Amino acid sequence: MSVGEHGLATLRCANFLSSLLQETYSAIASYVGQQLGMEVVFNTGHRLDEFQDGRSDFGFLCGLLYVRAHATPEDPVDLLAAPVLLPERYQRQPRYFSDVVVRRESDAQDFADLGGKSWAYNEEASHSGYNLVQYSLLQRQQTAGYFAKTIRSGSHLQSLELVLQGEADATAIDSHILDVLLLRNPHLASQIRVIDVLGPSTIPPIVAARRLPASLKQRVQQALLNMHEDPRQAALLHLGGIERLVAVQDDDYQDIRTMLARVRSDEQQHAHIAL
């Protein structure tokens, strides 16, 4: 492919979120490429410095990682858009929840019943699986010792599997992921219960490397915002539980920034407390 007007022949897109939605994110990336007349290479993201060194041009990023990146001197990414999810509880806003999940036969009825039980979480870099849970514990004037045991699973899907296998009593799952899981695997509803809901929080955004030309970022953003207007593309979004993509600004992520600040403050006061 010849080099385009922005000096790039290829756009590199990275997914820093769950592999469950890889197909949906890949479809979004492909649509951007089609609209811009550029090849798009889709990869799994690992490190934020990929946006600085050219390995990633745009991508799907956890809101917590965005907030942390924005606070660094490098500030490597700009916001482009974020999903609005289909179910009514999202009220057509770019938000999501952390659904607290237990096995169907569990005696727990809400978060207050989980004291002294085992808890699975995906990773410390996750807002829905970790930061929001820590914040919720602080709101309840509880510490990490609230749970008898915590298990770092590595992913939302693995956390859920630990609960299903009885190796953990409960976990908090990104509600977007749980929506899609239940859509694809209806039988799962008979095996689990959602006993509490944490949030809402502003949903993980789509970001672009700050180093990209402003005009290119604007074209990528416009493609994202228009995607749902194409019936075929709207159907692909719906398969991933997404109604449409909307523009977001840094202020939209102040909720996550505030929660992170509260959690960090508590960690500094109690250096040995961990979820």
PDB file of C-alpha atoms in Angstrom:
ATOM      1  CA  MET A   1       0.000   0.000   0.000  1.00  0.00           C
ATOM      2  CA  SER A   2       1.279   3.454  -0.822  1.00  0.00           C
ATOM      3  CA  VAL A   3       1.947   5.903   1.982  1.00  0.00           C
ATOM      4  CA  GLY A   4      -1.137   8.024   2.679  1.00  0.00           C
ATOM      5  CA  GLU A   5      -1.502  11.781   3.147  1.00  0.00           C
ATOM      6  CA  HIS A   6      -0.437  11.496   6.794  1.00  0.00           C
ATOM      7  CA  GLY A   7       2.785   9.657   6.020  1.00  0.00           C
ATOM      8  CA  LEU A   8       1.438   6.305   7.216  1.00  0.00           C
ATOM      9  CA  ALA A   9       0.652   3.273   5.084  1.00  0.00           C
ATOM     10  CA  THR A  10      -0.715   1.185   7.948  1.00  0.00           C
ATOM     11  CA  LEU A  11      -2.561   1.807  11.195  1.00  0.00           C
ATOM     12  CA  ARG A  12      -1.748  -0.476  14.111  1.00  0.00           C
ATOM     13  CA  CYS A  13      -4.588  -1.165  16.495  1.00  0.00           C
ATOM     14  CA  ALA A  14      -4.132  -2.819  19.900  1.00  0.00           C
ATOM     15  CA  ASN A  15      -6.643  -4.434  22.242  1.00  0.00           C
ATOM     16  CA  PHE A  16      -5.725  -3.992  25.906  1.00  0.00           C
ATOM     17  CA  LEU A  17      -9.095  -5.396  27.053  1.00  0.00           C
ATOM     18  CA  SER A  18     -10.656  -8.859  27.298  1.00  0.00           C
ATOM     19  CA  SER A  19     -10.054 -11.332  24.485  1.00  0.00           C
ATOM     20  CA  LEU A  20     -13.784 -12.176  24.666  1.00  0.00           C
ATOM     21  CA  LEU A  21     -14.533  -9.065  22.621  1.00  0.00           C
ATOM     22  CA  GLN A  22     -11.590  -9.455  20.250  1.00  0.00           C
ATOM     23  CA  GLU A  23     -13.866 -10.128  17.271  1.00  0.00           C
ATOM     24  CA  THR A  24     -15.925  -6.999  17.938  1.00  0.00           C
ATOM     25  CA  TYR A  25     -12.886  -4.794  18.440  1.00  0.00           C
ATOM     26  CA  SER A  26     -11.294  -6.221  15.309  1.00  0.00           C
ATOM     27  CA  ALA A  27     -14.459  -5.374  13.338  1.00  0.00           C
ATOM     28  CA  ILE A  28     -14.330  -1.790  14.623  1.00  0.00           C
ATOM     29  CA  ALA A  29     -10.664  -1.490  13.667  1.00  0.00           C
ATOM     30  CA  SER A  30     -11.335  -2.925  10.206  1.00  0.00           C
ATOM     31  CA  TYR A  31     -14.142  -0.446   9.625  1.00  0.00           C
ATOM     32  CA  VAL A  32     -11.826   2.428  10.495  1.00  0.00           C
ATOM     33  CA  GLY A  33      -9.342   1.120   7.956  1.00  0.00           C
ATOM     34  CA  GLN A  34     -12.030   0.815   5.287  1.00  0.00           C
ATOM     35  CA  GLN A  35     -13.232   4.364   5.864  1.00  0.00           C
ATOM     36  CA  LEU A  36      -9.727   5.803   5.769  1.00  0.00           C
ATOM     37  CA  GLY A  37      -8.519   3.615   2.901  1.00  0.00           C
ATOM     38  CA  MET A  38      -5.678   2.278   5.016  1.00  0.00           C
ATOM     39  CA  GLU A  39      -4.538  -1.169   6.063  1.00  0.00           C
ATOM     40  CA  VAL A  40      -5.139  -1.915   9.742  1.00  0.00           C
ATOM     41  CA  VAL A  41      -3.046  -4.431  11.670  1.00  0.00           C
ATOM     42  CA  PHE A  42      -4.822  -5.675  14.806  1.00  0.00           C
ATOM     43  CA  ASN A  43      -2.825  -6.946  17.785  1.00  0.00           C
ATOM     44  CA  THR A  44      -3.074  -7.589  21.509  1.00  0.00           C
ATOM     45  CA  GLY A  45      -1.663  -4.676  23.494  1.00  0.00           C
ATOM     46  CA  HIS A  46       0.754  -5.177  26.378  1.00  0.00           C
ATOM     47  CA  ARG A  47       2.448  -1.887  27.323  1.00  0.00           C
ATOM     48  CA  LEU A  48       1.386   1.742  27.091  1.00  0.00           C
ATOM     49  CA  ASP A  49       4.731   2.731  25.579  1.00  0.00           C
ATOM     50  CA  GLU A  50       3.548   0.985  22.402  1.00  0.00           C
ATOM     51  CA  PHE A  51       1.626   4.197  21.673  1.00  0.00           C
ATOM     52  CA  GLN A  52       4.855   6.182  21.865  1.00  0.00           C
ATOM     53  CA  ASP A  53       7.214   3.980  19.876  1.00  0.00           C
ATOM     54  CA  GLY A  54       4.890   3.298  16.949  1.00  0.00           C
ATOM     55  CA  ARG A  55       3.797  -0.247  17.748  1.00  0.00           C
ATOM     56  CA  SER A  56       0.221   0.982  18.368  1.00  0.00           C
ATOM     57  CA  ASP A  57      -1.580   3.889  16.711  1.00  0.00           C
ATOM     58  CA  PHE A  58      -4.996   3.448  18.303  1.00  0.00           C
ATOM     59  CA  GLY A  59      -6.619   0.917  20.562  1.00  0.00           C
ATOM     60  CA  PHE A  60      -9.051  -0.244  23.217  1.00  0.00           C
ATOM     61  CA  LEU A  61      -7.901   0.675  26.721  1.00  0.00           C
ATOM     62  CA  CYS A  62      -9.142   0.215  30.284  1.00  0.00           C
ATOM     63  CA  GLY A  63     -10.347   3.489  31.796  1.00  0.00           C
ATOM     64  CA  LEU A  64      -7.963   3.032  34.716  1.00  0.00           C
ATOM     65  CA  LEU A  65      -4.988   2.672  32.377  1.00  0.00           C
ATOM     66  CA  TYR A  66      -6.117   5.782  30.523  1.00  0.00           C
ATOM     67  CA  VAL A  67      -6.299   7.776  33.771  1.00  0.00           C
ATOM     68  CA  ARG A  68      -2.863   6.558  34.825  1.00  0.00           C
ATOM     69  CA  ALA A  69      -1.377   7.319  31.407  1.00  0.00           C
ATOM     70  CA  HIS A  70      -2.874  10.812  31.375  1.00  0.00           C
ATOM     71  CA  ALA A  71      -1.177  11.557  34.703  1.00  0.00           C
ATOM     72  CA  THR A  72       2.315  10.784  33.371  1.00  0.00           C
ATOM     73  CA  PRO A  73       4.669  13.335  31.782  1.00  0.00           C
ATOM     74  CA  GLU A  74       4.488  11.340  28.536  1.00  0.00           C
ATOM     75  CA  ASP A  75       0.643  11.450  28.411  1.00  0.00           C
ATOM     76  CA  PRO A  76       0.821   9.159  25.349  1.00  0.00           C
ATOM     77  CA  VAL A  77      -2.826   8.905  24.229  1.00  0.00           C
ATOM     78  CA  ASP A  78      -5.836  11.025  23.306  1.00  0.00           C
ATOM     79  CA  LEU A  79      -9.460   9.972  23.711  1.00  0.00           C
ATOM     80  CA  LEU A  80     -11.447   9.189  20.568  1.00  0.00           C
ATOM     81  CA  ALA A  81     -14.685   7.471  21.548  1.00  0.00           C
ATOM     82  CA  ALA A  82     -16.320   4.974  23.874  1.00  0.00           C
ATOM     83  CA  PRO A  83     -19.106   2.404  23.559  1.00  0.00           C
ATOM     84  CA  VAL A  84     -22.716   2.872  24.557  1.00  0.00           C
ATOM     85  CA  LEU A  85     -24.004  -0.584  25.489  1.00  0.00           C
ATOM     86  CA  LEU A  86     -27.355  -2.008  24.427  1.00  0.00           C
ATOM     87  CA  PRO A  87     -29.137  -3.036  27.669  1.00  0.00           C
ATOM     88  CA  GLU A  88     -31.468  -0.449  29.186  1.00  0.00           C
ATOM     89  CA  ARG A  89     -29.597  -0.215  32.484  1.00  0.00           C
ATOM     90  CA  TYR A  90     -26.825   1.757  30.762  1.00  0.00           C
ATOM     91  CA  GLN A  91     -29.341   4.508  29.913  1.00  0.00           C
ATOM     92  CA  ARG A  92     -27.705   5.151  26.542  1.00  0.00           C
ATOM     93  CA  GLN A  93     -24.609   6.550  28.223  1.00  0.00           C
ATOM     94  CA  PRO A  94     -20.939   5.451  27.890  1.00  0.00           C
ATOM     95  CA  ARG A  95     -20.947   3.650  31.228  1.00  0.00           C
ATOM     96  CA  TYR A  96     -20.657   0.159  32.657  1.00  0.00           C
ATOM     97  CA  PHE A  97     -20.773  -1.662  35.980  1.00  0.00           C
ATOM     98  CA  SER A  98     -18.938  -4.319  37.940  1.00  0.00           C
ATOM     99  CA  ASP A  99     -21.345  -7.187  38.534  1.00  0.00           C
ATOM    100  CA  VAL A 100     -20.629  -9.128  41.715  1.00  0.00           C
ATOM    101  CA  VAL A 101     -21.066 -12.789  40.788  1.00  0.00           C
ATOM    102  CA  VAL A 102     -21.432 -15.964  42.868  1.00  0.00           C
ATOM    103  CA  ARG A 103     -22.441 -19.532  42.081  1.00  0.00           C
ATOM    104  CA  ARG A 104     -26.174 -20.123  41.869  1.00  0.00           C
ATOM    105  CA  GLU A 105     -26.193 -22.201  45.068  1.00  0.00           C
ATOM    106  CA  SER A 106     -24.248 -19.661  47.146  1.00  0.00           C
ATOM    107  CA  ASP A 107     -25.906 -18.409  50.318  1.00  0.00           C
ATOM    108  CA  ALA A 108     -24.613 -14.853  49.692  1.00  0.00           C
ATOM    109  CA  GLN A 109     -27.332 -12.345  48.839  1.00  0.00           C
ATOM    110  CA  ASP A 110     -25.266  -9.156  48.476  1.00  0.00           C
ATOM    111  CA  PHE A 111     -21.757  -7.763  48.909  1.00  0.00           C
ATOM    112  CA  ALA A 112     -22.257  -7.529  52.676  1.00  0.00           C
ATOM    113  CA  ASP A 113     -22.465 -11.336  52.819  1.00  0.00           C
ATOM    114  CA  LEU A 114     -18.990 -11.831  51.328  1.00  0.00           C
ATOM    115  CA  GLY A 115     -17.000 -11.007  54.451  1.00  0.00           C
ATOM    116  CA  GLY A 116     -14.730 -13.929  55.324  1.00  0.00           C
ATOM    117  CA  LYS A 117     -15.230 -15.574  51.922  1.00  0.00           C
ATOM    118  CA  SER A 118     -12.762 -16.101  49.077  1.00  0.00           C
ATOM    119  CA  TRP A 119     -12.553 -13.523  46.288  1.00  0.00           C
ATOM    120  CA  ALA A 120     -11.098 -13.718  42.782  1.00  0.00           C
ATOM    121  CA  TYR A 121      -9.921 -10.647  40.863  1.00  0.00           C
ATOM    122  CA  ASN A 122      -8.391 -10.331  37.445  1.00  0.00           C
ATOM    123  CA  GLU A 123      -5.447  -7.927  37.877  1.00  0.00           C
ATOM    124  CA  GLU A 124      -4.412  -4.760  39.658  1.00  0.00           C
ATOM    125  CA  ALA A 125      -4.480  -2.771  36.394  1.00  0.00           C
ATOM    126  CA  SER A 126      -8.245  -3.326  36.056  1.00  0.00           C
ATOM    127  CA  HIS A 127     -10.786  -0.766  37.188  1.00  0.00           C
ATOM    128  CA  SER A 128     -13.866  -2.992  37.210  1.00  0.00           C
ATOM    129  CA  GLY A 129     -12.115  -5.992  38.741  1.00  0.00           C
ATOM    130  CA  TYR A 130      -9.796  -4.289  41.222  1.00  0.00           C
ATOM    131  CA  ASN A 131      -9.809  -0.490  41.631  1.00  0.00           C
ATOM    132  CA  LEU A 132     -13.594  -0.202  41.931  1.00  0.00           C
ATOM    133  CA  VAL A 133     -13.686  -3.129  44.366  1.00  0.00           C
ATOM    134  CA  GLN A 134     -11.066  -1.512  46.581  1.00  0.00           C
ATOM    135  CA  TYR A 135     -12.975   1.757  46.451  1.00  0.00           C
ATOM    136  CA  SER A 136     -16.205  -0.034  47.361  1.00  0.00           C
ATOM    137  CA  LEU A 137     -14.503  -1.641  50.355  1.00  0.00           C
ATOM    138  CA  LEU A 138     -13.346   1.782  51.543  1.00  0.00           C
ATOM    139  CA  GLN A 139     -16.871   3.131  51.139  1.00  0.00           C
ATOM    140  CA  ARG A 140     -18.006   0.333  53.439  1.00  0.00           C
ATOM    141  CA  GLN A 141     -15.178   1.178  55.869  1.00  0.00           C
ATOM    142  CA  GLN A 142     -13.598  -2.196  55.190  1.00  0.00           C
ATOM    143  CA  THR A 143     -10.051  -3.218  54.291  1.00  0.00           C
ATOM    144  CA  ALA A 144      -8.555  -6.003  52.213  1.00  0.00           C
ATOM    145  CA  GLY A 145      -8.875  -8.272  55.227  1.00  0.00           C
ATOM    146  CA  TYR A 146     -12.606  -8.294  54.541  1.00  0.00           C
ATOM    147  CA  PHE A 147     -12.037 -11.371  52.383  1.00  0.00           C
ATOM    148  CA  ALA A 148     -10.571 -14.504  53.930  1.00  0.00           C
ATOM    149  CA  LYS A 149      -8.612 -15.189  50.741  1.00  0.00           C
ATOM    150  CA  THR A 150      -7.956 -13.351  47.474  1.00  0.00           C
ATOM    151  CA  ILE A 151      -6.846 -14.949  44.215  1.00  0.00           C
ATOM    152  CA  ARG A 152      -5.305 -13.066  41.297  1.00  0.00           C
ATOM    153  CA  SER A 153      -6.650 -14.876  38.236  1.00  0.00           C
ATOM    154  CA  GLY A 154      -5.249 -12.835  35.345  1.00  0.00           C
ATOM    155  CA  SER A 155      -8.550 -12.201  33.552  1.00  0.00           C
ATOM    156  CA  HIS A 156     -12.270 -11.707  34.107  1.00  0.00           C
ATOM    157  CA  LEU A 157     -12.970 -14.979  32.328  1.00  0.00           C
ATOM    158  CA  GLN A 158     -10.597 -16.876  34.585  1.00  0.00           C
ATOM    159  CA  SER A 159     -12.067 -15.230  37.680  1.00  0.00           C
ATOM    160  CA  LEU A 160     -15.501 -16.428  36.630  1.00  0.00           C
ATOM    161  CA  GLU A 161     -14.134 -19.916  36.003  1.00  0.00           C
ATOM    162  CA  LEU A 162     -12.674 -19.987  39.531  1.00  0.00           C
ATOM    163  CA  VAL A 163     -16.116 -19.154  40.907  1.00  0.00           C
ATOM    164  CA  LEU A 164     -17.807 -21.801  38.772  1.00  0.00           C
ATOM    165  CA  GLN A 165     -15.275 -24.414  39.914  1.00  0.00           C
ATOM    166  CA  GLY A 166     -15.777 -23.511  43.564  1.00  0.00           C
ATOM    167  CA  GLU A 167     -12.206 -22.276  44.009  1.00  0.00           C
ATOM    168  CA  ALA A 168     -13.488 -18.779  44.800  1.00  0.00           C
ATOM    169  CA  ASP A 169     -16.770 -17.692  46.334  1.00  0.00           C
ATOM    170  CA  ALA A 170     -17.231 -14.478  44.365  1.00  0.00           C
ATOM    171  CA  THR A 171     -15.747 -12.032  41.885  1.00  0.00           C
ATOM    172  CA  ALA A 172     -16.549  -8.721  40.183  1.00  0.00           C
ATOM    173  CA  ILE A 173     -16.996  -8.963  36.410  1.00  0.00           C
ATOM    174  CA  ASP A 174     -17.023  -6.128  33.883  1.00  0.00           C
ATOM    175  CA  SER A 175     -20.734  -5.943  33.050  1.00  0.00           C
ATOM    176  CA  HIS A 176     -20.030  -5.581  29.326  1.00  0.00           C
ATOM    177  CA  ILE A 177     -18.133  -8.862  29.390  1.00  0.00           C
ATOM    178  CA  LEU A 178     -20.851 -10.579  31.408  1.00  0.00           C
ATOM    179  CA  ASP A 179     -23.549  -9.295  29.022  1.00  0.00           C
ATOM    180  CA  VAL A 180     -21.751 -10.828  26.053  1.00  0.00           C
ATOM    181  CA  LEU A 181     -20.976 -14.063  27.901  1.00  0.00           C
ATOM    182  CA  LEU A 182     -24.648 -14.544  28.754  1.00  0.00           C
ATOM    183  CA  LEU A 183     -25.660 -13.660  25.200  1.00  0.00           C
ATOM    184  CA  ARG A 184     -23.325 -16.285  23.774  1.00  0.00           C
ATOM    185  CA  ASN A 185     -23.819 -18.870  26.525  1.00  0.00           C
ATOM    186  CA  PRO A 186     -27.424 -18.625  27.817  1.00  0.00           C
ATOM    187  CA  HIS A 187     -26.931 -21.739  29.980  1.00  0.00           C
ATOM    188  CA  LEU A 188     -24.504 -19.737  32.140  1.00  0.00           C
ATOM    189  CA  ALA A 189     -27.460 -17.906  33.686  1.00  0.00           C
ATOM    190  CA  SER A 190     -28.478 -21.108  35.475  1.00  0.00           C
ATOM    191  CA  GLN A 191     -25.031 -21.453  37.070  1.00  0.00           C
ATOM    192  CA  ILE A 192     -24.431 -17.977  38.519  1.00  0.00           C
ATOM    193  CA  ARG A 193     -26.184 -15.113  40.275  1.00  0.00           C
ATOM    194  CA  VAL A 194     -25.409 -11.403  40.304  1.00  0.00           C
ATOM    195  CA  ILE A 195     -25.830 -10.424  43.950  1.00  0.00           C
ATOM    196  CA  ASP A 196     -24.663  -6.813  43.815  1.00  0.00           C
ATOM    197  CA  VAL A 197     -23.629  -4.125  41.348  1.00  0.00           C
ATOM    198  CA  LEU A 198     -20.720  -1.703  41.754  1.00  0.00           C
ATOM    199  CA  GLY A 199     -20.689   1.519  39.777  1.00  0.00           C
ATOM    200  CA  PRO A 200     -21.547   2.843  37.285  1.00  0.00           C
ATOM    201  CA  SER A 201     -18.194   3.943  35.913  1.00  0.00           C
ATOM    202  CA  THR A 202     -17.265   5.533  32.610  1.00  0.00           C
ATOM    203  CA  ILE A 203     -16.665   2.722  30.133  1.00  0.00           C
ATOM    204  CA  PRO A 204     -13.221   1.848  28.691  1.00  0.00           C
ATOM    205  CA  PRO A 205     -12.380   4.168  25.796  1.00  0.00           C
ATOM    206  CA  ILE A 206     -10.902   3.913  22.348  1.00  0.00           C
ATOM    207  CA  VAL A 207      -7.731   6.007  22.268  1.00  0.00           C
ATOM    208  CA  ALA A 208      -5.209   7.213  19.699  1.00  0.00           C
ATOM    209  CA  ALA A 209      -1.490   7.799  20.064  1.00  0.00           C
ATOM    210  CA  ARG A 210      -0.924  11.471  20.811  1.00  0.00           C
ATOM    211  CA  ARG A 211       1.967  11.544  18.312  1.00  0.00           C
ATOM    212  CA  LEU A 212      -0.434  11.030  15.366  1.00  0.00           C
ATOM    213  CA  PRO A 213      -1.374  14.054  13.238  1.00  0.00           C
ATOM    214  CA  ALA A 214      -4.519  15.779  14.549  1.00  0.00           C
ATOM    215  CA  SER A 215      -6.221  15.474  11.172  1.00  0.00           C
ATOM    216  CA  LEU A 216      -5.703  11.693  11.162  1.00  0.00           C
ATOM    217  CA  LYS A 217      -7.083  11.337  14.679  1.00  0.00           C
ATOM    218  CA  GLN A 218     -10.121  13.364  13.653  1.00  0.00           C
ATOM    219  CA  ARG A 219     -10.755  11.062  10.687  1.00  0.00           C
ATOM    220  CA  VAL A 220     -10.447   7.961  12.873  1.00  0.00           C
ATOM    221  CA  GLN A 221     -12.818   9.468  15.406  1.00  0.00           C
ATOM    222  CA  GLN A 222     -15.380  10.387  12.762  1.00  0.00           C
ATOM    223  CA  ALA A 223     -15.345   6.836  11.401  1.00  0.00           C
ATOM    224  CA  LEU A 224     -15.975   5.485  14.891  1.00  0.00           C
ATOM    225  CA  LEU A 225     -18.850   7.869  15.558  1.00  0.00           C
ATOM    226  CA  ASN A 226     -20.515   7.033  12.227  1.00  0.00           C
ATOM    227  CA  MET A 227     -20.122   3.251  12.384  1.00  0.00           C
ATOM    228  CA  HIS A 228     -23.595   2.486  13.774  1.00  0.00           C
ATOM    229  CA  GLU A 229     -25.230   4.298  10.833  1.00  0.00           C
ATOM    230  CA  ASP A 230     -24.186   1.482   8.496  1.00  0.00           C
ATOM    231  CA  PRO A 231     -26.700  -1.380   9.034  1.00  0.00           C
ATOM    232  CA  ARG A 232     -24.109  -4.099   8.464  1.00  0.00           C
ATOM    233  CA  GLN A 233     -21.664  -2.484  10.858  1.00  0.00           C
ATOM    234  CA  ALA A 234     -24.422  -1.848  13.403  1.00  0.00           C
ATOM    235  CA  ALA A 235     -25.150  -5.584  13.387  1.00  0.00           C
ATOM    236  CA  LEU A 236     -21.479  -6.307  14.121  1.00  0.00           C
ATOM    237  CA  LEU A 237     -21.552  -3.839  17.018  1.00  0.00           C
ATOM    238  CA  HIS A 238     -24.720  -5.476  18.379  1.00  0.00           C
ATOM    239  CA  LEU A 239     -22.996  -8.869  18.450  1.00  0.00           C
ATOM    240  CA  GLY A 240     -20.602  -7.285  20.919  1.00  0.00           C
ATOM    241  CA  GLY A 241     -23.392  -5.728  22.980  1.00  0.00           C
ATOM    242  CA  ILE A 242     -22.708  -2.221  21.637  1.00  0.00           C
ATOM    243  CA  GLU A 243     -25.355   0.177  20.339  1.00  0.00           C
ATOM    244  CA  ARG A 244     -22.993   2.845  19.051  1.00  0.00           C
ATOM    245  CA  LEU A 245     -19.763   4.702  19.763  1.00  0.00           C
ATOM    246  CA  VAL A 246     -19.810   8.252  21.133  1.00  0.00           C
ATOM    247  CA  ALA A 247     -17.224  10.957  21.736  1.00  0.00           C
ATOM    248  CA  VAL A 248     -15.777  11.231  25.255  1.00  0.00           C
ATOM    249  CA  GLN A 249     -13.562  13.772  26.972  1.00  0.00           C
ATOM    250  CA  ASP A 250     -11.049  13.602  29.785  1.00  0.00           C
ATOM    251  CA  ASP A 251     -13.578  15.012  32.272  1.00  0.00           C
ATOM    252  CA  ASP A 252     -15.758  11.958  31.656  1.00  0.00           C
ATOM    253  CA  TYR A 253     -13.115   9.857  33.431  1.00  0.00           C
ATOM    254  CA  GLN A 254     -13.026  12.006  36.555  1.00  0.00           C
ATOM    255  CA  ASP A 255     -15.065   9.328  38.351  1.00  0.00           C
ATOM    256  CA  ILE A 256     -12.300   6.754  37.882  1.00  0.00           C
ATOM    257  CA  ARG A 257      -9.635   9.346  38.702  1.00  0.00           C
ATOM    258  CA  THR A 258     -11.402  10.189  41.989  1.00  0.00           C
ATOM    259  CA  MET A 259     -11.723   6.525  42.969  1.00  0.00           C
ATOM    260  CA  LEU A 260      -8.077   5.848  42.155  1.00  0.00           C
ATOM    261  CA  ALA A 261      -6.974   8.805  44.278  1.00  0.00           C
ATOM    262  CA  ARG A 262      -8.978   7.506  47.245  1.00  0.00           C
ATOM    263  CA  VAL A 263      -7.541   4.008  46.872  1.00  0.00           C
ATOM    264  CA  ARG A 264      -3.973   5.287  46.522  1.00  0.00           C
ATOM    265  CA  SER A 265      -4.377   7.492  49.572  1.00  0.00           C
ATOM    266  CA  ASP A 266      -5.495   4.520  51.624  1.00  0.00           C
ATOM    267  CA  GLU A 267      -2.624   2.398  50.297  1.00  0.00           C
ATOM    268  CA  GLN A 268      -0.141   5.045  51.320  1.00  0.00           C
ATOM    269  CA  GLN A 269      -1.602   5.098  54.812  1.00  0.00           C
ATOM    270  CA  HIS A 270      -1.635   1.324  55.058  1.00  0.00           C
ATOM    271  CA  ALA A 271       1.314   0.216  52.955  1.00  0.00           C
ATOM    272  CA  HIS A 272       0.736  -3.460  53.627  1.00  0.00           C
ATOM    273  CA  ILE A 273      -2.953  -3.556  52.740  1.00  0.00           C
ATOM    274  CA  ALA A 274      -3.670  -5.253  49.420  1.00  0.00           C
ATOM    275  CA  LEU A 275      -6.835  -6.644  47.918  1.00  0.00           C
TER     276      LEU A 275
END
